[in-house]
JSON list of C-alpha atoms in Angstrom, two decimals:
[
{"chain": "A", "resi": 1, "resn": "UNK", "atom": "CA", "xyz": [4.95, 18.61, 57.62]},
{"chain": "A", "resi": 2, "resn": "UNK", "atom": "CA", "xyz": [3.63, 15.07, 57.48]},
{"chain": "A", "resi": 3, "resn": "UNK", "atom": "CA", "xyz": [4.95, 12.45, 55.02]},
{"chain": "A", "resi": 4, "resn": "UNK", "atom": "CA", "xyz": [1.60, 12.39, 53.23]},
{"chain": "A", "resi": 5, "resn": "UNK", "atom": "CA", "xyz": [1.83, 16.10, 52.43]},
{"chain": "A", "resi": 6, "resn": "UNK", "atom": "CA", "xyz": [5.52, 16.19, 51.54]},
{"chain": "A", "resi": 7, "resn": "UNK", "atom": "CA", "xyz": [6.51, 16.75, 47.89]},
{"chain": "A", "resi": 8, "resn": "UNK", "atom": "CA", "xyz": [9.11, 14.05, 47.31]},
{"chain": "A", "resi": 9, "resn": "UNK", "atom": "CA", "xyz": [9.88, 15.31, 43.80]},
{"chain": "A", "resi": 10, "resn": "UNK", "atom": "CA", "xyz": [12.08, 17.95, 45.43]},
{"chain": "A", "resi": 11, "resn": "UNK", "atom": "CA", "xyz": [14.25, 15.20, 46.95]},
{"chain": "A", "resi": 12, "resn": "UNK", "atom": "CA", "xyz": [15.16, 13.63, 43.58]},
{"chain": "A", "resi": 13, "resn": "UNK", "atom": "CA", "xyz": [18.43, 14.60, 41.91]},
{"chain": "A", "resi": 14, "resn": "UNK", "atom": "CA", "xyz": [17.44, 14.63, 38.23]},
{"chain": "A", "resi": 15, "resn": "UNK", "atom": "CA", "xyz": [19.34, 16.19, 35.33]},
{"chain": "A", "resi": 16, "resn": "UNK", "atom": "CA", "xyz": [18.26, 19.68, 34.36]},
{"chain": "A", "resi": 17, "resn": "UNK", "atom": "CA", "xyz": [17.44, 20.54, 30.74]},
{"chain": "A", "resi": 18, "resn": "UNK", "atom": "CA", "xyz": [15.93, 23.44, 28.84]},
{"chain": "A", "resi": 19, "resn": "UNK", "atom": "CA", "xyz": [13.97, 21.07, 26.60]},
{"chain": "A", "resi": 20, "resn": "UNK", "atom": "CA", "xyz": [10.21, 21.15, 27.20]},
{"chain": "A", "resi": 21, "resn": "UNK", "atom": "CA", "xyz": [8.70, 17.97, 28.57]},
{"chain": "A", "resi": 22, "resn": "UNK", "atom": "CA", "xyz": [6.93, 17.02, 25.35]},
{"chain": "A", "resi": 23, "resn": "UNK", "atom": "CA", "xyz": [9.49, 18.69, 23.10]},
{"chain": "A", "resi": 24, "resn": "UNK", "atom": "CA", "xyz": [6.68, 20.62, 21.39]},
{"chain": "A", "resi": 25, "resn": "UNK", "atom": "CA", "xyz": [6.56, 18.08, 18.56]},
{"chain": "A", "resi": 26, "resn": "UNK", "atom": "CA", "xyz": [3.40, 19.38, 16.87]},
{"chain": "A", "resi": 27, "resn": "UNK", "atom": "CA", "xyz": [5.18, 22.70, 16.39]},
{"chain": "A", "resi": 28, "resn": "UNK", "atom": "CA", "xyz": [8.73, 21.37, 16.08]},
{"chain": "A", "resi": 29, "resn": "UNK", "atom": "CA", "xyz": [8.20, 18.82, 13.30]},
{"chain": "A", "resi": 30, "resn": "UNK", "atom": "CA", "xyz": [6.99, 21.35, 10.70]},
{"chain": "A", "resi": 31, "resn": "UNK", "atom": "CA", "xyz": [9.98, 23.54, 11.61]},
{"chain": "A", "resi": 32, "resn": "UNK", "atom": "CA", "xyz": [12.36, 20.63, 11.00]},
{"chain": "A", "resi": 33, "resn": "UNK", "atom": "CA", "xyz": [10.78, 19.86, 7.61]},
{"chain": "A", "resi": 34, "resn": "UNK", "atom": "CA", "xyz": [10.95, 23.55, 6.64]},
{"chain": "A", "resi": 35, "resn": "UNK", "atom": "CA", "xyz": [14.63, 23.64, 7.58]},
{"chain": "A", "resi": 36, "resn": "UNK", "atom": "CA", "xyz": [15.36, 20.57, 5.43]},
{"chain": "A", "resi": 37, "resn": "UNK", "atom": "CA", "xyz": [13.52, 22.22, 2.57]},
{"chain": "A", "resi": 38, "resn": "UNK", "atom": "CA", "xyz": [15.47, 25.46, 2.98]},
{"chain": "A", "resi": 39, "resn": "UNK", "atom": "CA", "xyz": [18.78, 23.59, 3.13]},
{"chain": "A", "resi": 40, "resn": "UNK", "atom": "CA", "xyz": [17.93, 21.59, 0.00]},
{"chain": "A", "resi": 41, "resn": "UNK", "atom": "CA", "xyz": [18.63, 18.39, 1.92]},
{"chain": "A", "resi": 42, "resn": "UNK", "atom": "CA", "xyz": [17.77, 16.04, -0.96]},
{"chain": "A", "resi": 43, "resn": "UNK", "atom": "CA", "xyz": [20.03, 17.87, -3.43]},
{"chain": "A", "resi": 44, "resn": "UNK", "atom": "CA", "xyz": [22.88, 18.07, -0.91]},
{"chain": "A", "resi": 45, "resn": "UNK", "atom": "CA", "xyz": [22.65, 14.32, -0.30]},
{"chain": "A", "resi": 46, "resn": "UNK", "atom": "CA", "xyz": [22.88, 13.69, -4.04]},
{"chain": "A", "resi": 47, "resn": "UNK", "atom": "CA", "xyz": [25.90, 15.99, -4.33]},
{"chain": "A", "resi": 48, "resn": "UNK", "atom": "CA", "xyz": [27.67, 14.41, -1.34]},
{"chain": "A", "resi": 49, "resn": "UNK", "atom": "CA", "xyz": [27.08, 10.90, -2.73]},
{"chain": "A", "resi": 50, "resn": "UNK", "atom": "CA", "xyz": [28.14, 11.69, -6.31]},
{"chain": "A", "resi": 51, "resn": "UNK", "atom": "CA", "xyz": [30.31, 8.91, -7.71]},
{"chain": "A", "resi": 52, "resn": "UNK", "atom": "CA", "xyz": [29.32, 6.33, -5.13]},
{"chain": "A", "resi": 53, "resn": "UNK", "atom": "CA", "xyz": [27.68, 3.02, -6.10]},
{"chain": "A", "resi": 54, "resn": "UNK", "atom": "CA", "xyz": [24.00, 3.62, -6.68]},
{"chain": "A", "resi": 55, "resn": "UNK", "atom": "CA", "xyz": [21.13, 2.24, -4.64]},
{"chain": "A", "resi": 56, "resn": "UNK", "atom": "CA", "xyz": [17.90, 3.42, -6.23]},
{"chain": "A", "resi": 57, "resn": "UNK", "atom": "CA", "xyz": [14.45, 2.69, -4.85]},
{"chain": "A", "resi": 58, "resn": "UNK", "atom": "CA", "xyz": [11.55, 3.25, -7.22]},
{"chain": "A", "resi": 59, "resn": "UNK", "atom": "CA", "xyz": [8.31, 3.51, -5.32]},
{"chain": "A", "resi": 60, "resn": "UNK", "atom": "CA", "xyz": [5.76, 0.75, -5.71]},
{"chain": "A", "resi": 61, "resn": "UNK", "atom": "CA", "xyz": [3.08, 3.33, -6.32]},
{"chain": "A", "resi": 62, "resn": "UNK", "atom": "CA", "xyz": [-0.04, 3.77, -4.20]},
{"chain": "A", "resi": 63, "resn": "UNK", "atom": "CA", "xyz": [-3.38, 4.55, -5.84]},
{"chain": "A", "resi": 64, "resn": "UNK", "atom": "CA", "xyz": [-4.14, 8.25, -6.19]},
{"chain": "A", "resi": 65, "resn": "UNK", "atom": "CA", "xyz": [-7.73, 7.95, -5.02]},
{"chain": "A", "resi": 66, "resn": "UNK", "atom": "CA", "xyz": [-7.90, 9.38, -1.50]},
{"chain": "A", "resi": 67, "resn": "UNK", "atom": "CA", "xyz": [-6.01, 10.41, 1.60]},
{"chain": "A", "resi": 68, "resn": "UNK", "atom": "CA", "xyz": [-3.11, 8.25, 2.74]},
{"chain": "A", "resi": 69, "resn": "UNK", "atom": "CA", "xyz": [-3.95, 5.58, 5.32]},
{"chain": "A", "resi": 70, "resn": "UNK", "atom": "CA", "xyz": [-1.96, 3.51, 7.79]},
{"chain": "A", "resi": 71, "resn": "UNK", "atom": "CA", "xyz": [-0.91, 1.02, 5.08]},
{"chain": "A", "resi": 72, "resn": "UNK", "atom": "CA", "xyz": [0.45, 3.57, 2.62]},
{"chain": "A", "resi": 73, "resn": "UNK", "atom": "CA", "xyz": [2.03, 5.58, 5.44]},
{"chain": "A", "resi": 74, "resn": "UNK", "atom": "CA", "xyz": [3.79, 2.50, 6.83]},
{"chain": "A", "resi": 75, "resn": "UNK", "atom": "CA", "xyz": [5.09, 1.64, 3.36]},
{"chain": "A", "resi": 76, "resn": "UNK", "atom": "CA", "xyz": [6.60, 5.09, 2.88]},
{"chain": "A", "resi": 77, "resn": "UNK", "atom": "CA", "xyz": [8.18, 5.12, 6.34]},
{"chain": "A", "resi": 78, "resn": "UNK", "atom": "CA", "xyz": [9.79, 1.69, 5.86]},
{"chain": "A", "resi": 79, "resn": "UNK", "atom": "CA", "xyz": [11.13, 2.69, 2.43]},
{"chain": "A", "resi": 80, "resn": "UNK", "atom": "CA", "xyz": [12.57, 5.87, 3.94]},
{"chain": "A", "resi": 81, "resn": "UNK", "atom": "CA", "xyz": [14.39, 3.78, 6.55]},
{"chain": "A", "resi": 82, "resn": "UNK", "atom": "CA", "xyz": [15.90, 1.62, 3.78]},
{"chain": "A", "resi": 83, "resn": "UNK", "atom": "CA", "xyz": [16.97, 4.63, 1.71]},
{"chain": "A", "resi": 84, "resn": "UNK", "atom": "CA", "xyz": [18.54, 6.46, 4.66]},
{"chain": "A", "resi": 85, "resn": "UNK", "atom": "CA", "xyz": [20.37, 3.36, 5.89]},
{"chain": "A", "resi": 86, "resn": "UNK", "atom": "CA", "xyz": [21.83, 2.65, 2.44]},
{"chain": "A", "resi": 87, "resn": "UNK", "atom": "CA", "xyz": [22.94, 6.29, 2.14]},
{"chain": "A", "resi": 88, "resn": "UNK", "atom": "CA", "xyz": [24.74, 5.98, 5.48]},
{"chain": "A", "resi": 89, "resn": "UNK", "atom": "CA", "xyz": [26.33, 2.71, 4.34]},
{"chain": "A", "resi": 90, "resn": "UNK", "atom": "CA", "xyz": [28.11, 4.57, 1.54]},
{"chain": "A", "resi": 91, "resn": "UNK", "atom": "CA", "xyz": [25.72, 4.35, -1.42]},
{"chain": "A", "resi": 92, "resn": "UNK", "atom": "CA", "xyz": [24.19, 7.05, -3.56]},
{"chain": "A", "resi": 93, "resn": "UNK", "atom": "CA", "xyz": [20.74, 6.10, -2.31]},
{"chain": "A", "resi": 94, "resn": "UNK", "atom": "CA", "xyz": [17.93, 7.74, -4.22]},
{"chain": "A", "resi": 95, "resn": "UNK", "atom": "CA", "xyz": [14.18, 7.46, -3.69]},
{"chain": "A", "resi": 96, "resn": "UNK", "atom": "CA", "xyz": [11.85, 8.15, -6.62]},
{"chain": "A", "resi": 97, "resn": "UNK", "atom": "CA", "xyz": [8.22, 8.37, -5.44]},
{"chain": "A", "resi": 98, "resn": "UNK", "atom": "CA", "xyz": [5.36, 7.61, -7.79]},
{"chain": "A", "resi": 99, "resn": "UNK", "atom": "CA", "xyz": [1.63, 7.06, -8.13]},
{"chain": "A", "resi": 100, "resn": "UNK", "atom": "CA", "xyz": [-0.63, 4.54, -9.84]},
{"chain": "A", "resi": 101, "resn": "UNK", "atom": "CA", "xyz": [-3.27, 6.58, -11.66]},
{"chain": "A", "resi": 102, "resn": "UNK", "atom": "CA", "xyz": [-5.12, 3.85, -13.55]},
{"chain": "A", "resi": 103, "resn": "UNK", "atom": "CA", "xyz": [-7.66, 1.22, -12.67]},
{"chain": "A", "resi": 104, "resn": "UNK", "atom": "CA", "xyz": [-10.92, 0.49, -10.96]},
{"chain": "A", "resi": 105, "resn": "UNK", "atom": "CA", "xyz": [-10.19, 2.18, -7.57]},
{"chain": "A", "resi": 106, "resn": "UNK", "atom": "CA", "xyz": [-10.03, 5.57, -9.29]},
{"chain": "A", "resi": 107, "resn": "UNK", "atom": "CA", "xyz": [-12.93, 4.90, -11.65]},
{"chain": "A", "resi": 108, "resn": "UNK", "atom": "CA", "xyz": [-15.08, 3.76, -8.73]},
{"chain": "A", "resi": 109, "resn": "UNK", "atom": "CA", "xyz": [-14.46, 7.00, -6.82]},
{"chain": "A", "resi": 110, "resn": "UNK", "atom": "CA", "xyz": [-15.49, 9.07, -9.85]},
{"chain": "A", "resi": 111, "resn": "UNK", "atom": "CA", "xyz": [-18.62, 6.94, -10.21]},
{"chain": "A", "resi": 112, "resn": "UNK", "atom": "CA", "xyz": [-19.46, 7.57, -6.56]},
{"chain": "A", "resi": 113, "resn": "UNK", "atom": "CA", "xyz": [-19.41, 11.29, -7.33]},
{"chain": "A", "resi": 114, "resn": "UNK", "atom": "CA", "xyz": [-21.69, 10.63, -10.31]},
{"chain": "A", "resi": 115, "resn": "UNK", "atom": "CA", "xyz": [-24.19, 8.75, -8.16]},
{"chain": "A", "resi": 116, "resn": "UNK", "atom": "CA", "xyz": [-24.19, 11.54, -5.57]},
{"chain": "A", "resi": 117, "resn": "UNK", "atom": "CA", "xyz": [-25.15, 13.95, -8.36]},
{"chain": "A", "resi": 118, "resn": "UNK", "atom": "CA", "xyz": [-27.73, 11.59, -9.85]},
{"chain": "A", "resi": 119, "resn": "UNK", "atom": "CA", "xyz": [-25.62, 10.95, -12.96]},
{"chain": "A", "resi": 120, "resn": "UNK", "atom": "CA", "xyz": [-25.23, 7.63, -14.77]},
{"chain": "A", "resi": 121, "resn": "UNK", "atom": "CA", "xyz": [-21.79, 6.58, -15.94]},
{"chain": "A", "resi": 122, "resn": "UNK", "atom": "CA", "xyz": [-23.24, 4.87, -19.01]},
{"chain": "A", "resi": 123, "resn": "UNK", "atom": "CA", "xyz": [-24.63, 8.18, -20.27]},
{"chain": "A", "resi": 124, "resn": "UNK", "atom": "CA", "xyz": [-21.28, 9.99, -19.99]},
{"chain": "A", "resi": 125, "resn": "UNK", "atom": "CA", "xyz": [-19.06, 9.95, -23.11]},
{"chain": "A", "resi": 126, "resn": "UNK", "atom": "CA", "xyz": [-16.01, 7.76, -22.50]},
{"chain": "A", "resi": 127, "resn": "UNK", "atom": "CA", "xyz": [-13.57, 10.56, -23.33]},
{"chain": "A", "resi": 128, "resn": "UNK", "atom": "CA", "xyz": [-15.20, 12.83, -20.75]},
{"chain": "A", "resi": 129, "resn": "UNK", "atom": "CA", "xyz": [-15.19, 10.05, -18.17]},
{"chain": "A", "resi": 130, "resn": "UNK", "atom": "CA", "xyz": [-11.49, 9.40, -18.68]},
{"chain": "A", "resi": 131, "resn": "UNK", "atom": "CA", "xyz": [-10.76, 13.11, -18.48]},
{"chain": "A", "resi": 132, "resn": "UNK", "atom": "CA", "xyz": [-12.54, 13.31, -15.13]},
{"chain": "A", "resi": 133, "resn": "UNK", "atom": "CA", "xyz": [-10.63, 10.26, -13.87]},
{"chain": "A", "resi": 134, "resn": "UNK", "atom": "CA", "xyz": [-7.35, 11.92, -14.85]},
{"chain": "A", "resi": 135, "resn": "UNK", "atom": "CA", "xyz": [-8.28, 15.15, -13.06]},
{"chain": "A", "resi": 136, "resn": "UNK", "atom": "CA", "xyz": [-9.42, 13.20, -10.00]},
{"chain": "A", "resi": 137, "resn": "UNK", "atom": "CA", "xyz": [-6.14, 11.25, -9.84]},
{"chain": "A", "resi": 138, "resn": "UNK", "atom": "CA", "xyz": [-4.04, 14.38, -10.34]},
{"chain": "A", "resi": 139, "resn": "UNK", "atom": "CA", "xyz": [-5.80, 16.09, -7.43]},
{"chain": "A", "resi": 140, "resn": "UNK", "atom": "CA", "xyz": [-4.99, 13.23, -5.08]},
{"chain": "A", "resi": 141, "resn": "UNK", "atom": "CA", "xyz": [-1.40, 13.06, -6.26]},
{"chain": "A", "resi": 142, "resn": "UNK", "atom": "CA", "xyz": [-0.98, 16.62, -5.00]},
{"chain": "A", "resi": 143, "resn": "UNK", "atom": "CA", "xyz": [-2.75, 15.83, -1.72]},
{"chain": "A", "resi": 144, "resn": "UNK", "atom": "CA", "xyz": [-0.86, 12.61, -1.04]},
{"chain": "A", "resi": 145, "resn": "UNK", "atom": "CA", "xyz": [2.47, 14.18, -1.95]},
{"chain": "A", "resi": 146, "resn": "UNK", "atom": "CA", "xyz": [1.95, 16.81, 0.77]},
{"chain": "A", "resi": 147, "resn": "UNK", "atom": "CA", "xyz": [0.86, 14.16, 3.27]},
{"chain": "A", "resi": 148, "resn": "UNK", "atom": "CA", "xyz": [3.84, 11.90, 2.54]},
{"chain": "A", "resi": 149, "resn": "UNK", "atom": "CA", "xyz": [6.26, 14.81, 2.80]},
{"chain": "A", "resi": 150, "resn": "UNK", "atom": "CA", "xyz": [4.74, 15.63, 6.16]},
{"chain": "A", "resi": 151, "resn": "UNK", "atom": "CA", "xyz": [5.95, 12.21, 7.35]},
{"chain": "A", "resi": 152, "resn": "UNK", "atom": "CA", "xyz": [9.52, 13.41, 6.81]},
{"chain": "A", "resi": 153, "resn": "UNK", "atom": "CA", "xyz": [10.61, 11.09, 4.01]},
{"chain": "A", "resi": 154, "resn": "UNK", "atom": "CA", "xyz": [13.52, 12.23, 1.87]},
{"chain": "A", "resi": 155, "resn": "UNK", "atom": "CA", "xyz": [13.01, 11.78, -1.87]},
{"chain": "A", "resi": 156, "resn": "UNK", "atom": "CA", "xyz": [12.75, 13.42, -5.26]},
{"chain": "A", "resi": 157, "resn": "UNK", "atom": "CA", "xyz": [9.25, 14.75, -4.54]},
{"chain": "A", "resi": 158, "resn": "UNK", "atom": "CA", "xyz": [9.44, 17.52, -7.14]},
{"chain": "A", "resi": 159, "resn": "UNK", "atom": "CA", "xyz": [10.19, 15.03, -9.94]},
{"chain": "A", "resi": 160, "resn": "UNK", "atom": "CA", "xyz": [7.97, 12.10, -9.04]},
{"chain": "A", "resi": 161, "resn": "UNK", "atom": "CA", "xyz": [6.45, 9.80, -11.65]},
{"chain": "A", "resi": 162, "resn": "UNK", "atom": "CA", "xyz": [2.88, 8.79, -12.38]},
{"chain": "A", "resi": 163, "resn": "UNK", "atom": "CA", "xyz": [1.54, 6.04, -14.60]},
{"chain": "A", "resi": 164, "resn": "UNK", "atom": "CA", "xyz": [-0.76, 8.50, -16.38]},
{"chain": "A", "resi": 165, "resn": "UNK", "atom": "CA", "xyz": [1.92, 10.98, -17.45]},
{"chain": "A", "resi": 166, "resn": "UNK", "atom": "CA", "xyz": [2.19, 10.97, -21.23]},
{"chain": "A", "resi": 167, "resn": "UNK", "atom": "CA", "xyz": [5.95, 10.17, -21.26]},
{"chain": "A", "resi": 168, "resn": "UNK", "atom": "CA", "xyz": [5.29, 7.21, -18.93]},
{"chain": "A", "resi": 169, "resn": "UNK", "atom": "CA", "xyz": [2.46, 5.90, -21.11]},
{"chain": "A", "resi": 170, "resn": "UNK", "atom": "CA", "xyz": [4.66, 6.24, -24.19]},
{"chain": "A", "resi": 171, "resn": "UNK", "atom": "CA", "xyz": [7.49, 4.35, -22.48]},
{"chain": "A", "resi": 172, "resn": "UNK", "atom": "CA", "xyz": [5.09, 1.56, -21.47]},
{"chain": "A", "resi": 173, "resn": "UNK", "atom": "CA", "xyz": [4.06, 1.21, -25.12]},
{"chain": "A", "resi": 174, "resn": "UNK", "atom": "CA", "xyz": [7.72, 1.12, -26.22]},
{"chain": "A", "resi": 175, "resn": "UNK", "atom": "CA", "xyz": [8.57, -1.58, -23.69]},
{"chain": "A", "resi": 176, "resn": "UNK", "atom": "CA", "xyz": [5.55, -3.61, -24.78]},
{"chain": "A", "resi": 177, "resn": "UNK", "atom": "CA", "xyz": [6.72, -3.45, -28.39]},
{"chain": "A", "resi": 178, "resn": "UNK", "atom": "CA", "xyz": [10.12, -4.77, -27.30]},
{"chain": "A", "resi": 179, "resn": "UNK", "atom": "CA", "xyz": [8.36, -7.88, -26.01]},
{"chain": "A", "resi": 180, "resn": "UNK", "atom": "CA", "xyz": [6.54, -8.19, -29.30]},
{"chain": "A", "resi": 181, "resn": "UNK", "atom": "CA", "xyz": [9.75, -7.76, -31.32]},
{"chain": "A", "resi": 182, "resn": "UNK", "atom": "CA", "xyz": [11.53, -10.42, -29.23]},
{"chain": "A", "resi": 183, "resn": "UNK", "atom": "CA", "xyz": [8.71, -12.90, -29.71]},
{"chain": "A", "resi": 184, "resn": "UNK", "atom": "CA", "xyz": [7.85, -12.90, -26.00]},
{"chain": "A", "resi": 185, "resn": "UNK", "atom": "CA", "xyz": [4.38, -11.44, -26.50]},
{"chain": "A", "resi": 186, "resn": "UNK", "atom": "CA", "xyz": [1.81, -14.07, -27.35]},
{"chain": "A", "resi": 187, "resn": "UNK", "atom": "CA", "xyz": [-1.91, -14.66, -27.16]},
{"chain": "A", "resi": 188, "resn": "UNK", "atom": "CA", "xyz": [-3.03, -17.38, -24.82]},
{"chain": "A", "resi": 189, "resn": "UNK", "atom": "CA", "xyz": [-6.01, -18.52, -22.79]},
{"chain": "A", "resi": 190, "resn": "UNK", "atom": "CA", "xyz": [-6.44, -17.48, -19.19]},
{"chain": "A", "resi": 191, "resn": "UNK", "atom": "CA", "xyz": [-9.57, -16.91, -17.11]},
{"chain": "A", "resi": 192, "resn": "UNK", "atom": "CA", "xyz": [-10.06, -13.23, -16.32]},
{"chain": "A", "resi": 193, "resn": "UNK", "atom": "CA", "xyz": [-12.55, -11.94, -13.76]},
{"chain": "A", "resi": 194, "resn": "UNK", "atom": "CA", "xyz": [-15.10, -9.57, -15.29]},
{"chain": "A", "resi": 195, "resn": "UNK", "atom": "CA", "xyz": [-17.32, -7.10, -13.47]},
{"chain": "A", "resi": 196, "resn": "UNK", "atom": "CA", "xyz": [-20.75, -7.05, -15.09]},
{"chain": "A", "resi": 197, "resn": "UNK", "atom": "CA", "xyz": [-21.55, -3.89, -13.12]},
{"chain": "A", "resi": 198, "resn": "UNK", "atom": "CA", "xyz": [-18.40, -1.92, -13.93]},
{"chain": "A", "resi": 199, "resn": "UNK", "atom": "CA", "xyz": [-17.96, -3.51, -17.39]},
{"chain": "A", "resi": 200, "resn": "UNK", "atom": "CA", "xyz": [-14.24, -3.94, -16.83]},
{"chain": "A", "resi": 201, "resn": "UNK", "atom": "CA", "xyz": [-11.71, -6.65, -16.04]},
{"chain": "A", "resi": 202, "resn": "UNK", "atom": "CA", "xyz": [-10.86, -7.26, -12.39]},
{"chain": "A", "resi": 203, "resn": "UNK", "atom": "CA", "xyz": [-7.53, -8.09, -10.81]},
{"chain": "A", "resi": 204, "resn": "UNK", "atom": "CA", "xyz": [-7.54, -11.04, -8.42]},
{"chain": "A", "resi": 205, "resn": "UNK", "atom": "CA", "xyz": [-6.91, -8.65, -5.51]},
{"chain": "A", "resi": 206, "resn": "UNK", "atom": "CA", "xyz": [-10.12, -6.79, -6.40]},
{"chain": "A", "resi": 207, "resn": "UNK", "atom": "CA", "xyz": [-12.31, -9.89, -6.08]},
{"chain": "A", "resi": 208, "resn": "UNK", "atom": "CA", "xyz": [-13.91, -10.53, -2.70]},
{"chain": "A", "resi": 209, "resn": "UNK", "atom": "CA", "xyz": [-15.52, -13.86, -1.92]},
{"chain": "A", "resi": 210, "resn": "UNK", "atom": "CA", "xyz": [-18.53, -14.18, 0.35]},
{"chain": "A", "resi": 211, "resn": "UNK", "atom": "CA", "xyz": [-18.07, -16.50, 3.30]},
{"chain": "A", "resi": 212, "resn": "UNK", "atom": "CA", "xyz": [-20.11, -19.69, 2.93]},
{"chain": "A", "resi": 213, "resn": "UNK", "atom": "CA", "xyz": [-20.57, -22.48, 5.46]},
{"chain": "A", "resi": 214, "resn": "UNK", "atom": "CA", "xyz": [-21.11, -25.95, 3.96]},
{"chain": "A", "resi": 215, "resn": "UNK", "atom": "CA", "xyz": [-23.47, -28.43, 5.60]},
{"chain": "A", "resi": 216, "resn": "UNK", "atom": "CA", "xyz": [-21.79, -31.49, 7.12]},
{"chain": "A", "resi": 217, "resn": "UNK", "atom": "CA", "xyz": [-22.92, -34.65, 8.87]},
{"chain": "A", "resi": 218, "resn": "UNK", "atom": "CA", "xyz": [-20.82, -36.98, 11.03]},
{"chain": "A", "resi": 219, "resn": "UNK", "atom": "CA", "xyz": [-21.68, -40.68, 10.72]},
{"chain": "A", "resi": 220, "resn": "UNK", "atom": "CA", "xyz": [-20.46, -43.33, 13.15]},
{"chain": "A", "resi": 221, "resn": "UNK", "atom": "CA", "xyz": [-20.43, -46.92, 11.93]},
{"chain": "A", "resi": 222, "resn": "UNK", "atom": "CA", "xyz": [-18.54, -50.15, 12.72]},
{"chain": "A", "resi": 223, "resn": "UNK", "atom": "CA", "xyz": [-15.77, -51.65, 10.59]},
{"chain": "A", "resi": 224, "resn": "UNK", "atom": "CA", "xyz": [-16.79, -55.16, 9.51]},
{"chain": "A", "resi": 225, "resn": "UNK", "atom": "CA", "xyz": [-13.76, -56.15, 7.46]},
{"chain": "A", "resi": 226, "resn": "UNK", "atom": "CA", "xyz": [-10.35, -54.63, 6.87]},
{"chain": "A", "resi": 227, "resn": "UNK", "atom": "CA", "xyz": [-7.11, -55.49, 5.08]},
{"chain": "A", "resi": 228, "resn": "UNK", "atom": "CA", "xyz": [-4.09, -54.49, 7.10]},
{"chain": "A", "resi": 229, "resn": "UNK", "atom": "CA", "xyz": [-4.19, -51.83, 9.80]},
{"chain": "A", "resi": 230, "resn": "UNK", "atom": "CA", "xyz": [-7.22, -49.56, 9.37]},
{"chain": "A", "resi": 231, "resn": "UNK", "atom": "CA", "xyz": [-6.87, -45.78, 9.57]},
{"chain": "A", "resi": 232, "resn": "UNK", "atom": "CA", "xyz": [-8.54, -44.32, 12.64]},
{"chain": "A", "resi": 233, "resn": "UNK", "atom": "CA", "xyz": [-9.35, -47.67, 14.33]},
{"chain": "A", "resi": 234, "resn": "UNK", "atom": "CA", "xyz": [-7.98, -51.14, 15.08]},
{"chain": "A", "resi": 235, "resn": "UNK", "atom": "CA", "xyz": [-9.12, -54.78, 15.23]},
{"chain": "A", "resi": 236, "resn": "UNK", "atom": "CA", "xyz": [-8.56, -56.64, 18.50]},
{"chain": "A", "resi": 237, "resn": "UNK", "atom": "CA", "xyz": [-9.34, -60.36, 18.83]},
{"chain": "A", "resi": 238, "resn": "UNK", "atom": "CA", "xyz": [-11.77, -60.22, 15.94]},
{"chain": "A", "resi": 239, "resn": "UNK", "atom": "CA", "xyz": [-13.87, -57.56, 17.69]},
{"chain": "A", "resi": 240, "resn": "UNK", "atom": "CA", "xyz": [-15.36, -54.66, 15.78]},
{"chain": "A", "resi": 241, "resn": "UNK", "atom": "CA", "xyz": [-13.88, -51.26, 16.74]},
{"chain": "A", "resi": 242, "resn": "UNK", "atom": "CA", "xyz": [-15.97, -48.18, 15.94]},
{"chain": "A", "resi": 243, "resn": "UNK", "atom": "CA", "xyz": [-14.22, -45.41, 13.97]},
{"chain": "A", "resi": 244, "resn": "UNK", "atom": "CA", "xyz": [-15.37, -41.98, 12.80]},
{"chain": "A", "resi": 245, "resn": "UNK", "atom": "CA", "xyz": [-15.75, -41.07, 9.17]},
{"chain": "A", "resi": 246, "resn": "UNK", "atom": "CA", "xyz": [-16.53, -37.62, 7.76]},
{"chain": "A", "resi": 247, "resn": "UNK", "atom": "CA", "xyz": [-18.76, -37.18, 4.76]},
{"chain": "A", "resi": 248, "resn": "UNK", "atom": "CA", "xyz": [-20.63, -34.37, 3.04]},
{"chain": "A", "resi": 249, "resn": "UNK", "atom": "CA", "xyz": [-24.36, -34.24, 3.29]}
]
């Protein structure tokens, strides 16, 4: 047998294992999640950590208006790392997931469905429109919850919160009245972006500015007189030294 035809893999002394080369992750990961679910992993962690100092992470909620993307997925994974590490450091570390179910991102998606059906938002009664927004958001809460759980994060998924739940809305109103009672709620003047198309206020993060290139002209001219040391040029033996100045056209 020539060297070119020889199988040198047989000459290597490598450890032997029964694990498959790729570990069958597409099949194995759902099995792991199902096992955690069967064990009641979240509840067992809470029981084991009972009485410890608390570390609670309330989720900065994503919008319930579509499938999760790389940004929302990354956020959940990083939060899960924090929660797990704090649990291992001796805390009762709890994660409470939630969803933001109000605002223009959800309304815009419902309006897109209207346009696809040839409907006009302005002709739809406001109560009906809000009802459809609520149903739309609730649908995506269910979808995103399943997608986030598929990432393997440990949290109180069965008792998550949403900004559109009636108890949450009532609590928001109560907290607002506390500000009013303490004299911290006042009326002032502040510019607020307004969408003439959507007929609603816009957050600063929802405003996109179009790139615009300004015209410029560079003018070169001599310095005839100066007091002290000039910026960008110098005077030597009474000679004029050219400098550059920038100005708008």
